[in-house]
Amino acid sequence: MKAYFELGAPDGLRSRFLADAAEFESWLLDLAGELSGEYPPAALAKLADISLRGAAALKTAHLDEACLIDRLMHDYWIFCTMTARHGEQDVTPATGHCYPMELARVLPAASPEVCEYYRRLFAGNTLAECSGHTFRSAAGVFRWSWLLPHEVADFCDRLQDHAHSESEDAVREILALLRMAKDERSSLLISIA
């Protein structure tokens, strides 16, 4: 499992996903044609709906439709990777630290708010607007998370109070990424693949 970090738009991944929807749809239709049976018609229909209606198509009352949007987020990550759309604001550290599952294990004095922000970095977000739905990975590994600029600033300030020179390298690395995003007033996007 590898973590990738990017500086993102003020709304996280949403505007980027919507702006790329038509091109992403064309790319995915070509890929689906080559890999017969790999892409369920419902997922392709949902992407066509998003291309047509934009943000309105991310709102749903159906959990199965919200899960289709989550699947499309994974396919969108592949699209971004294969078309080199990650490069411009990629801030993935070369060191590739293994990040602790729970921050409290390495920073026992960390506040509950800091621990919750940390969990959110790696939990996975959804673009689906569906009451009661949280991100679900079809394969169980892929996740794409983000913290919005005000969350980045708050988390950075709070983590700074807890992190010190003896902190684990991975924690110092997260703090450096948060500082970078805070200075740029951007969101911080994290993808796990």
mmCIF file of C-alpha atoms in Angstrom:
data_model
loop_
_atom_site.group_PDB
_atom_site.id
_atom_site.type_symbol
_atom_site.label_atom_id
_atom_site.label_comp_id
_atom_site.label_asym_id
_atom_site.label_seq_id
_atom_site.Cartn_x
_atom_site.Cartn_y
_atom_site.Cartn_z
ATOM 1 C CA MET A 1 0.000 0.000 0.000
ATOM 2 C CA LYS A 2 1.435 3.356 -1.096
ATOM 3 C CA ALA A 3 0.283 6.848 -0.101
ATOM 4 C CA TYR A 4 0.393 9.696 -2.627
ATOM 5 C CA PHE A 5 -0.075 13.338 -1.660
ATOM 6 C CA GLU A 6 -1.165 16.311 -3.770
ATOM 7 C CA LEU A 7 -2.068 19.927 -3.218
ATOM 8 C CA GLY A 8 -5.620 20.398 -4.403
ATOM 9 C CA ALA A 9 -8.416 22.831 -5.114
ATOM 10 C CA PRO A 10 -10.271 24.560 -2.269
ATOM 11 C CA ASP A 11 -13.063 21.957 -2.567
ATOM 12 C CA GLY A 12 -10.738 18.956 -2.468
ATOM 13 C CA LEU A 13 -11.334 16.679 -5.456
ATOM 14 C CA ARG A 14 -14.845 17.763 -6.437
ATOM 15 C CA SER A 15 -14.205 20.532 -9.011
ATOM 16 C CA ARG A 16 -11.363 18.599 -10.619
ATOM 17 C CA PHE A 17 -13.482 15.464 -10.983
ATOM 18 C CA LEU A 18 -16.392 17.428 -12.448
ATOM 19 C CA ALA A 19 -14.156 19.408 -14.841
ATOM 20 C CA ASP A 20 -12.636 16.171 -16.159
ATOM 21 C CA ALA A 21 -15.927 14.232 -16.321
ATOM 22 C CA ALA A 22 -16.468 14.357 -20.091
ATOM 23 C CA GLU A 23 -12.869 13.458 -20.935
ATOM 24 C CA PHE A 24 -12.855 10.808 -18.218
ATOM 25 C CA GLU A 25 -16.076 9.349 -19.639
ATOM 26 C CA SER A 26 -14.579 9.120 -23.134
ATOM 27 C CA TRP A 27 -11.438 7.465 -21.755
ATOM 28 C CA LEU A 28 -13.425 4.983 -19.647
ATOM 29 C CA LEU A 29 -15.735 4.073 -22.539
ATOM 30 C CA ASP A 30 -12.678 3.278 -24.687
ATOM 31 C CA LEU A 31 -11.197 1.196 -21.884
ATOM 32 C CA ALA A 32 -14.510 -0.593 -21.267
ATOM 33 C CA GLY A 33 -14.619 -1.460 -24.971
ATOM 34 C CA GLU A 34 -11.174 -3.053 -24.732
ATOM 35 C CA LEU A 35 -11.895 -4.883 -21.468
ATOM 36 C CA SER A 36 -15.272 -6.398 -22.165
ATOM 37 C CA GLY A 37 -17.230 -7.172 -19.007
ATOM 38 C CA GLU A 38 -14.893 -5.285 -16.640
ATOM 39 C CA TYR A 39 -17.097 -2.228 -16.283
ATOM 40 C CA PRO A 40 -20.711 -2.614 -15.196
ATOM 41 C CA PRO A 41 -23.193 -0.734 -17.384
ATOM 42 C CA ALA A 42 -24.548 1.005 -14.271
ATOM 43 C CA ALA A 43 -21.137 2.599 -13.572
ATOM 44 C CA LEU A 44 -20.829 3.790 -17.164
ATOM 45 C CA ALA A 45 -24.383 5.163 -17.034
ATOM 46 C CA LYS A 46 -23.596 6.993 -13.780
ATOM 47 C CA LEU A 47 -20.510 8.587 -15.330
ATOM 48 C CA ALA A 48 -22.590 9.660 -18.342
ATOM 49 C CA ASP A 49 -25.063 11.208 -15.908
ATOM 50 C CA ILE A 50 -22.247 13.079 -14.124
ATOM 51 C CA SER A 51 -20.885 14.316 -17.471
ATOM 52 C CA LEU A 52 -24.337 15.562 -18.410
ATOM 53 C CA ARG A 53 -25.649 16.986 -15.122
ATOM 54 C CA GLY A 54 -22.465 17.804 -13.229
ATOM 55 C CA ALA A 55 -22.670 18.227 -9.447
ATOM 56 C CA ALA A 56 -26.408 17.459 -9.379
ATOM 57 C CA ALA A 57 -25.583 13.881 -10.405
ATOM 58 C CA LEU A 58 -23.507 13.391 -7.241
ATOM 59 C CA LYS A 59 -26.643 13.719 -5.107
ATOM 60 C CA THR A 60 -28.519 10.494 -4.547
ATOM 61 C CA ALA A 61 -30.808 8.814 -2.061
ATOM 62 C CA HIS A 62 -29.608 5.333 -3.069
ATOM 63 C CA LEU A 63 -26.602 3.665 -1.432
ATOM 64 C CA ASP A 64 -25.904 1.504 -4.493
ATOM 65 C CA GLU A 65 -25.613 4.659 -6.620
ATOM 66 C CA ALA A 66 -23.284 6.230 -4.029
ATOM 67 C CA CYS A 67 -21.111 3.096 -4.250
ATOM 68 C CA LEU A 68 -20.971 3.520 -8.051
ATOM 69 C CA ILE A 69 -19.630 7.034 -7.517
ATOM 70 C CA ASP A 70 -16.980 5.588 -5.172
ATOM 71 C CA ARG A 71 -16.001 3.070 -7.847
ATOM 72 C CA LEU A 72 -15.759 5.863 -10.403
ATOM 73 C CA MET A 73 -13.389 7.708 -8.042
ATOM 74 C CA HIS A 74 -11.051 4.707 -8.228
ATOM 75 C CA ASP A 75 -11.314 4.611 -12.018
ATOM 76 C CA TYR A 76 -10.717 8.374 -12.069
ATOM 77 C CA TRP A 77 -7.493 7.861 -10.097
ATOM 78 C CA ILE A 78 -6.365 5.358 -12.761
ATOM 79 C CA PHE A 79 -7.356 7.868 -15.462
ATOM 80 C CA CYS A 80 -5.305 10.597 -13.743
ATOM 81 C CA THR A 81 -2.338 8.270 -13.381
ATOM 82 C CA MET A 82 -2.435 7.013 -16.977
ATOM 83 C CA THR A 83 -2.881 10.509 -18.420
ATOM 84 C CA ALA A 84 -0.264 12.088 -16.092
ATOM 85 C CA ARG A 85 -2.729 14.387 -14.341
ATOM 86 C CA HIS A 86 -1.090 13.867 -10.945
ATOM 87 C CA GLY A 87 2.170 15.611 -11.711
ATOM 88 C CA GLU A 88 1.525 19.336 -11.357
ATOM 89 C CA GLN A 89 0.932 19.509 -7.623
ATOM 90 C CA ASP A 90 2.291 16.148 -6.516
ATOM 91 C CA VAL A 91 4.006 16.539 -3.135
ATOM 92 C CA THR A 92 4.506 12.844 -2.356
ATOM 93 C CA PRO A 93 7.666 12.515 -0.247
ATOM 94 C CA ALA A 94 10.357 10.347 -1.776
ATOM 95 C CA THR A 95 10.986 8.659 1.566
ATOM 96 C CA GLY A 96 7.759 6.642 1.476
ATOM 97 C CA HIS A 97 7.333 6.204 5.217
ATOM 98 C CA CYS A 98 4.942 3.676 6.636
ATOM 99 C CA TYR A 99 2.267 5.739 8.358
ATOM 100 C CA PRO A 100 0.939 4.544 11.701
ATOM 101 C CA MET A 101 -2.679 3.398 11.629
ATOM 102 C CA GLU A 102 -3.519 5.385 14.762
ATOM 103 C CA LEU A 103 -1.738 8.606 15.657
ATOM 104 C CA ALA A 104 -2.284 8.056 19.376
ATOM 105 C CA ARG A 105 0.120 5.103 19.244
ATOM 106 C CA VAL A 106 3.049 7.335 18.340
ATOM 107 C CA LEU A 107 1.781 10.591 19.886
ATOM 108 C CA PRO A 108 -0.036 9.500 23.063
ATOM 109 C CA ALA A 109 -0.665 13.115 24.102
ATOM 110 C CA ALA A 110 -2.419 13.985 20.825
ATOM 111 C CA SER A 111 -5.870 15.454 21.323
ATOM 112 C CA PRO A 112 -8.966 13.648 20.031
ATOM 113 C CA GLU A 113 -9.337 16.347 17.343
ATOM 114 C CA VAL A 114 -5.805 15.750 16.060
ATOM 115 C CA CYS A 115 -6.351 11.983 16.054
ATOM 116 C CA GLU A 116 -9.615 12.411 14.122
ATOM 117 C CA TYR A 117 -7.963 14.603 11.463
ATOM 118 C CA TYR A 118 -5.212 12.004 11.149
ATOM 119 C CA ARG A 119 -7.745 9.170 10.733
ATOM 120 C CA ARG A 120 -9.514 11.178 8.036
ATOM 121 C CA LEU A 121 -6.271 11.470 6.042
ATOM 122 C CA PHE A 122 -6.336 7.751 5.373
ATOM 123 C CA ALA A 123 -10.025 6.795 5.696
ATOM 124 C CA GLY A 124 -11.280 7.768 2.243
ATOM 125 C CA ASN A 125 -13.795 10.431 1.257
ATOM 126 C CA THR A 126 -16.683 10.153 -1.155
ATOM 127 C CA LEU A 127 -17.963 12.610 -3.730
ATOM 128 C CA ALA A 128 -21.418 11.085 -3.386
ATOM 129 C CA GLU A 129 -23.914 13.193 -1.498
ATOM 130 C CA CYS A 130 -25.981 10.463 0.103
ATOM 131 C CA SER A 131 -27.289 10.562 3.650
ATOM 132 C CA GLY A 132 -25.600 7.945 5.811
ATOM 133 C CA HIS A 133 -23.044 6.946 3.155
ATOM 134 C CA THR A 134 -19.310 6.879 3.786
ATOM 135 C CA PHE A 135 -16.662 5.913 1.258
ATOM 136 C CA ARG A 136 -16.478 2.236 0.319
ATOM 137 C CA SER A 137 -13.671 0.769 -1.732
ATOM 138 C CA ALA A 138 -14.729 -2.018 -4.058
ATOM 139 C CA ALA A 139 -11.343 -3.756 -3.767
ATOM 140 C CA GLY A 140 -10.806 -2.872 -0.114
ATOM 141 C CA VAL A 141 -7.492 -1.039 -0.669
ATOM 142 C CA PHE A 142 -7.995 2.101 -2.741
ATOM 143 C CA ARG A 143 -8.958 5.297 -0.924
ATOM 144 C CA TRP A 144 -8.867 8.962 -1.877
ATOM 145 C CA SER A 145 -9.137 11.432 1.012
ATOM 146 C CA TRP A 146 -8.796 15.161 1.382
ATOM 147 C CA LEU A 147 -8.753 17.882 3.954
ATOM 148 C CA LEU A 148 -10.083 21.273 2.884
ATOM 149 C CA PRO A 149 -7.892 24.380 3.374
ATOM 150 C CA HIS A 150 -9.487 25.406 6.694
ATOM 151 C CA GLU A 151 -9.098 21.809 7.948
ATOM 152 C CA VAL A 152 -5.470 21.721 6.785
ATOM 153 C CA ALA A 153 -4.745 24.924 8.716
ATOM 154 C CA ASP A 154 -6.514 23.702 11.859
ATOM 155 C CA PHE A 155 -4.877 20.258 11.751
ATOM 156 C CA CYS A 156 -1.448 21.787 11.073
ATOM 157 C CA ASP A 157 -1.738 24.150 14.043
ATOM 158 C CA ARG A 158 -3.002 21.410 16.360
ATOM 159 C CA LEU A 159 -0.447 18.796 15.252
ATOM 160 C CA GLN A 160 2.362 21.302 15.606
ATOM 161 C CA ASP A 161 1.492 21.604 19.296
ATOM 162 C CA HIS A 162 1.976 17.828 19.718
ATOM 163 C CA ALA A 163 4.797 17.001 17.342
ATOM 164 C CA HIS A 164 8.373 17.569 18.396
ATOM 165 C CA SER A 165 11.848 16.606 17.280
ATOM 166 C CA GLU A 166 11.523 13.166 18.869
ATOM 167 C CA SER A 167 8.333 12.431 16.941
ATOM 168 C CA GLU A 168 8.253 9.604 14.475
ATOM 169 C CA ASP A 169 9.543 10.496 10.991
ATOM 170 C CA ALA A 170 6.148 9.797 9.431
ATOM 171 C CA VAL A 171 4.485 12.327 11.768
ATOM 172 C CA ARG A 172 7.077 14.977 10.933
ATOM 173 C CA GLU A 173 6.494 14.211 7.256
ATOM 174 C CA ILE A 174 2.722 14.695 7.617
ATOM 175 C CA LEU A 175 3.340 17.973 9.440
ATOM 176 C CA ALA A 176 5.633 19.184 6.612
ATOM 177 C CA LEU A 177 2.928 18.336 4.044
ATOM 178 C CA LEU A 178 0.304 20.169 6.095
ATOM 179 C CA ARG A 179 2.562 23.230 6.348
ATOM 180 C CA MET A 180 3.065 23.197 2.581
ATOM 181 C CA ALA A 181 -0.688 22.968 1.924
ATOM 182 C CA LYS A 182 -1.390 25.647 4.553
ATOM 183 C CA ASP A 183 1.153 28.017 2.979
ATOM 184 C CA GLU A 184 -0.461 27.442 -0.439
ATOM 185 C CA ARG A 185 -3.978 27.749 1.051
ATOM 186 C CA SER A 186 -4.871 24.528 -0.713
ATOM 187 C CA SER A 187 -6.508 21.291 0.191
ATOM 188 C CA LEU A 188 -4.365 18.225 0.806
ATOM 189 C CA LEU A 189 -5.354 15.160 -1.217
ATOM 190 C CA ILE A 190 -4.179 11.698 -0.230
ATOM 191 C CA SER A 191 -4.650 8.621 -2.370
ATOM 192 C CA ILE A 192 -3.887 5.108 -1.166
ATOM 193 C CA ALA A 193 -3.358 2.458 -3.798
#
